[in-house]
XYZ file of C-alpha atoms in Angstrom:
343
model
C 12.560 -10.897 2.425
C 9.298 -11.622 0.680
C 7.073 -9.918 -1.899
C 3.624 -8.376 -1.942
C 2.098 -7.527 -5.309
C 0.489 -4.084 -5.165
C -2.807 -3.811 -7.027
C -2.188 -0.368 -8.533
C -5.601 -0.312 -10.253
C -5.174 2.794 -12.408
C -8.150 3.535 -14.635
C -6.196 5.575 -17.153
C -8.785 4.968 -19.859
C -12.286 5.441 -18.367
C -13.785 3.627 -21.362
C -12.504 0.367 -19.849
C -15.356 0.504 -17.350
C -15.792 -0.918 -13.856
C -16.393 -4.563 -14.819
C -13.187 -4.967 -16.791
C -11.172 -2.786 -14.422
C -11.941 -4.849 -11.324
C -11.758 -8.189 -13.131
C -8.163 -7.296 -14.061
C -7.386 -6.454 -10.433
C -8.713 -9.855 -9.370
C -6.761 -11.588 -12.143
C -3.514 -10.125 -10.829
C -4.350 -11.199 -7.281
C -5.031 -14.778 -8.365
C -1.728 -14.800 -10.267
C 0.137 -13.556 -7.165
C -1.362 -16.389 -5.108
C -0.352 -18.988 -7.699
C 3.160 -17.597 -8.184
C 4.194 -17.562 -4.527
C 3.945 -13.900 -3.551
C 3.489 -13.469 0.206
C 0.512 -11.182 -0.308
C -1.325 -8.589 -2.330
C -1.541 -4.908 -1.426
C -4.963 -3.311 -1.811
C -5.077 0.513 -2.044
C -7.971 2.810 -1.250
C -8.803 5.943 -3.202
C -11.962 7.749 -4.204
C -13.091 10.249 -6.850
C -9.946 9.949 -9.019
C -8.701 7.479 -11.630
C -5.492 6.539 -9.781
C -5.288 3.608 -7.334
C -9.035 3.294 -7.681
C -10.370 0.788 -5.144
C -13.009 2.595 -3.049
C -13.613 -0.391 -0.719
C -10.416 -2.301 0.140
C -12.137 -4.637 2.614
C -14.704 -5.599 -0.013
C -11.877 -6.277 -2.466
C -10.010 -8.328 0.151
C -13.038 -10.573 0.631
C -13.445 -11.009 -3.141
C -9.783 -11.987 -3.464
C -9.987 -14.377 -0.498
C -12.815 -16.239 -2.217
C -10.586 -16.795 -5.279
C -7.263 -17.626 -3.583
C -5.871 -20.104 -1.067
C -2.877 -18.687 0.762
C -1.989 -15.106 -0.168
C -2.081 -12.487 2.616
C -4.552 -9.639 2.040
C -2.906 -6.341 2.962
C -4.936 -3.130 2.876
C -2.586 -0.490 1.608
C -4.112 1.490 3.156
C -7.581 2.052 4.685
C -8.044 5.768 5.303
C -9.339 6.154 8.869
C -10.174 9.906 8.943
C -12.934 9.563 6.332
C -14.703 6.752 8.234
C -16.794 6.249 11.356
C -14.855 3.731 13.462
C -18.046 2.387 15.040
C -19.108 1.123 11.620
C -15.632 0.311 10.343
C -14.734 -1.917 13.309
C -17.628 -4.246 12.523
C -16.666 -4.279 8.853
C -13.120 -5.279 9.832
C -14.357 -8.161 11.983
C -16.558 -9.376 9.140
C -13.757 -9.090 6.580
C -11.275 -10.928 8.799
C -13.763 -13.778 9.217
C -14.541 -13.985 5.499
C -10.829 -13.813 4.668
C -10.247 -16.743 7.044
C -7.656 -14.857 9.061
C -5.544 -13.681 6.104
C -6.288 -9.973 6.519
C -3.481 -7.553 7.428
C -5.193 -4.249 8.195
C -2.989 -1.449 6.922
C -4.278 1.956 8.020
C -3.264 5.567 7.476
C -4.425 9.161 7.319
C -4.847 9.496 3.554
C -2.617 11.142 0.998
C -4.684 13.115 -1.537
C -6.017 16.461 -0.342
C -8.405 16.624 -3.292
C -9.982 13.383 -2.117
C -10.193 13.971 1.639
C -11.358 17.569 1.177
C -14.279 16.579 -1.004
C -15.224 13.961 1.574
C -15.425 16.632 4.248
C -12.018 16.179 5.894
C -9.455 18.945 5.221
C -5.959 17.557 4.763
C -4.650 19.605 7.688
C -7.001 17.709 10.014
C -6.125 14.209 8.860
C -3.238 13.610 11.294
C -5.252 14.445 14.401
C -8.300 12.595 13.125
C -6.201 9.544 12.305
C -4.618 9.343 15.739
C -7.956 9.462 17.544
C -9.614 7.144 15.021
C -6.860 4.559 15.504
C -7.303 4.668 19.280
C -11.080 4.268 18.925
C -10.692 1.408 16.429
C -8.298 -0.517 18.652
C -10.568 -0.041 21.654
C -13.602 -1.286 19.727
C -11.739 -4.354 18.469
C -10.236 -5.342 21.828
C -12.817 -4.289 24.449
C -16.437 -5.315 24.767
C -17.816 -2.059 26.202
C -16.388 1.184 24.859
C -17.448 4.765 25.490
C -15.559 7.799 24.211
C -15.203 11.488 24.947
C -12.661 12.949 22.569
C -12.279 15.707 20.009
C -13.715 13.824 17.041
C -15.632 11.027 18.757
C -18.161 11.238 21.573
C -20.443 8.298 22.281
C -21.963 6.268 25.100
C -20.939 2.708 25.878
C -21.385 0.235 23.035
C -20.101 -3.130 21.871
C -19.139 -3.992 18.303
C -20.731 -7.284 17.323
C -19.749 -9.958 16.612
C -16.520 -9.983 18.567
C -13.410 -10.987 16.569
C -12.325 -14.614 16.942
C -8.678 -13.642 16.600
C -6.614 -10.437 16.941
C -6.632 -8.267 13.822
C -3.004 -7.460 12.875
C -2.466 -3.748 12.322
C 0.041 -2.093 10.014
C 0.560 1.659 10.159
C 1.500 3.680 7.080
C 4.066 6.429 7.500
C 6.677 8.073 5.299
C 8.388 10.327 7.866
C 11.264 8.598 9.716
C 10.084 9.924 13.076
C 6.603 8.506 12.493
C 8.033 5.170 11.357
C 10.228 4.918 14.448
C 7.358 5.761 16.788
C 5.048 3.183 15.188
C 7.697 0.453 15.308
C 8.470 1.254 18.947
C 4.802 0.704 19.777
C 4.943 -2.731 18.151
C 3.002 -1.995 14.964
C 3.872 -3.464 11.615
C 4.899 -0.570 9.359
C 4.256 0.167 5.705
C 6.282 2.905 4.033
C 7.546 4.124 0.679
C 10.064 6.640 -0.597
C 7.894 6.988 -3.739
C 10.279 8.181 -6.439
C 12.869 9.559 -4.008
C 16.490 8.477 -3.643
C 17.933 5.562 -1.697
C 19.107 7.989 0.998
C 15.457 8.591 1.863
C 14.769 4.859 1.755
C 17.733 4.130 4.038
C 16.526 6.740 6.544
C 13.081 5.127 6.622
C 14.503 1.630 7.120
C 16.913 2.817 9.818
C 14.081 4.512 11.692
C 12.053 1.309 11.686
C 14.873 -0.768 13.103
C 15.619 1.763 15.831
C 11.967 1.663 16.827
C 11.676 -2.112 16.616
C 14.756 -2.564 18.793
C 13.016 -0.494 21.489
C 9.661 -2.304 21.177
C 8.484 -3.987 24.399
C 7.939 -7.383 22.738
C 11.504 -7.537 21.471
C 10.704 -6.714 17.878
C 8.473 -9.168 16.032
C 6.852 -6.514 13.822
C 7.614 -6.324 10.101
C 8.634 -3.551 7.712
C 6.965 -3.477 4.292
C 8.406 -1.059 1.759
C 6.555 -0.152 -1.405
C 8.672 0.518 -4.483
C 8.084 0.931 -8.188
C 9.347 -2.398 -9.558
C 9.286 -3.928 -13.031
C 11.448 -6.786 -14.302
C 12.216 -5.750 -17.857
C 12.867 -8.186 -20.687
C 15.593 -5.977 -22.136
C 16.859 -2.384 -22.179
C 14.147 -1.233 -24.584
C 11.430 -2.683 -22.365
C 12.965 -0.994 -19.307
C 12.995 2.376 -21.070
C 9.378 2.008 -22.201
C 8.233 1.189 -18.652
C 10.244 4.087 -17.242
C 8.492 6.422 -19.683
C 5.173 5.083 -18.403
C 6.259 5.465 -14.787
C 7.237 9.084 -15.391
C 3.837 9.774 -16.975
C 2.181 8.166 -13.943
C 4.087 10.410 -11.521
C 3.063 13.463 -13.557
C -0.464 12.648 -12.424
C 0.349 11.319 -8.963
C 2.254 14.470 -7.978
C -0.797 16.531 -8.924
C -2.926 14.945 -6.165
C -0.140 14.037 -3.719
C 0.819 17.426 -2.323
C -0.025 19.180 -5.588
C -2.874 21.455 -6.651
C -5.365 18.622 -7.146
C -6.478 19.471 -10.690
C -9.030 16.820 -11.647
C -11.445 16.859 -14.586
C -14.481 14.584 -14.250
C -12.439 12.152 -12.153
C -9.365 12.218 -14.431
C -6.187 13.542 -12.800
C -4.336 15.994 -15.041
C -0.640 15.367 -15.789
C 1.573 18.234 -14.610
C 5.251 19.024 -15.282
C 7.729 17.509 -12.814
C 10.963 18.964 -11.455
C 12.566 15.518 -11.180
C 14.048 14.325 -14.480
C 13.194 10.964 -15.956
C 16.810 9.879 -15.399
C 16.600 10.790 -11.704
C 13.359 8.857 -11.348
C 14.870 5.877 -13.148
C 17.806 5.758 -10.752
C 15.406 5.492 -7.808
C 12.900 2.921 -9.091
C 13.551 -0.785 -9.713
C 12.854 -0.938 -13.438
C 15.644 -3.078 -14.806
C 16.742 -6.459 -16.130
C 17.255 -9.664 -14.163
C 20.752 -9.416 -12.698
C 20.450 -5.770 -11.769
C 17.102 -6.546 -10.104
C 18.616 -9.389 -8.070
C 21.527 -7.198 -6.973
C 19.301 -4.309 -5.903
C 16.832 -6.498 -4.033
C 19.679 -8.325 -2.286
C 20.809 -4.939 -1.014
C 17.276 -4.228 0.222
C 17.389 -7.502 2.162
C 20.722 -6.504 3.687
C 19.168 -3.234 4.845
C 16.565 -5.247 6.752
C 13.411 -4.843 4.661
C 11.028 -7.703 5.439
C 8.590 -7.295 2.547
C 8.843 -5.427 -0.743
C 5.455 -4.225 -1.973
C 6.052 -4.308 -5.710
C 4.200 -1.549 -7.542
C 4.442 -2.846 -11.094
C 1.560 -1.336 -13.056
C 2.415 1.929 -14.791
C -0.409 1.765 -17.320
C 0.902 -1.023 -19.548
C -1.538 -3.624 -20.910
C -2.757 -6.277 -18.481
C -1.038 -9.066 -20.426
C 2.355 -7.398 -19.921
C 1.789 -7.075 -16.174
C 0.858 -10.752 -15.843
C 3.818 -11.803 -17.984
C 6.153 -9.709 -15.837
C 4.808 -11.335 -12.665
C 5.563 -14.761 -14.152
C 9.131 -13.723 -15.051
C 9.734 -12.123 -11.674
C 8.524 -15.221 -9.800
C 10.658 -17.543 -11.927
C 13.834 -15.483 -12.447
C 14.189 -13.254 -9.378
C 12.184 -14.464 -6.389
C 14.113 -17.749 -5.956
C 17.351 -15.749 -5.581
C 16.167 -13.227 -2.996
C 13.169 -14.677 -1.109
C 14.246 -15.461 2.428
C 17.307 -13.235 2.332
C 17.638 -10.864 5.248
C 20.155 -9.335 7.588
C 19.888 -9.447 11.356
C 19.726 -5.834 12.403
C 21.230 -4.519 15.558
C 22.979 -7.688 16.681
């Protein structure tokens, strides 16, 4: 098991401004490269102050120019809001500029407020995603592509330049049936239970391994699981970060399946049904030994990569300090652990 640092990029205080906001994102990515994380996860969202990176490929290239080894994982690029004929060329360019370190994570999008205001109703995103993925793969792997589908119709064309190497694809899915289907088709998979219980997590992991076992190549694809994770210095620090995490989910739930109440780009906090204690039992916000024990269990389940979502709105210095502690006190004990599944 290895670790990917997720670049949460919340702009909770709009007075921070774009320059400082994105310089902090880059600072975290450089730290992840130095500290031995496998990669960094780069989100994509628009029009809201949560997970605010409108161009993940652009961010990947900027990080590649400042780092040496870290994998650049888009987490995720939203296909339904893009034209694949343009996006395919952007992917080829990004992969070249990232010197082969790009892992292209793709999905249908998650915030109805966002997709709706970009002209794609949430109820259409699944169908649009499936056709967009097929078009994207065709454009990246075949020189002459024409299409006659529901969302795309075009005469034969060739994306230029052609990629020098295959672009690895990772599909995002939360539903166990979707995870199993993606793994069976040989895709890398990115999932998350968000703030849900370990029963949900276990169902997602089990679905991946069932699918991977049935994959035609014998199962070389990887499972990356995103989880709220913060290595606390002590009990008081853990409680303070849990309070911040709960406040974050008050906003996240508003745009993820909620009413989408947004004021001038700022997502409103809304009451949650889940208690703070229930959320705390599901996230990894804890001290060293408890963190090692929980992550060792994740490795036993067969999770290849943990995408650590560690920014709940605390100051940048605290995030960087936590990354240092995590790399020194936890990663040596759990990196490389893993159970052989299905043998």
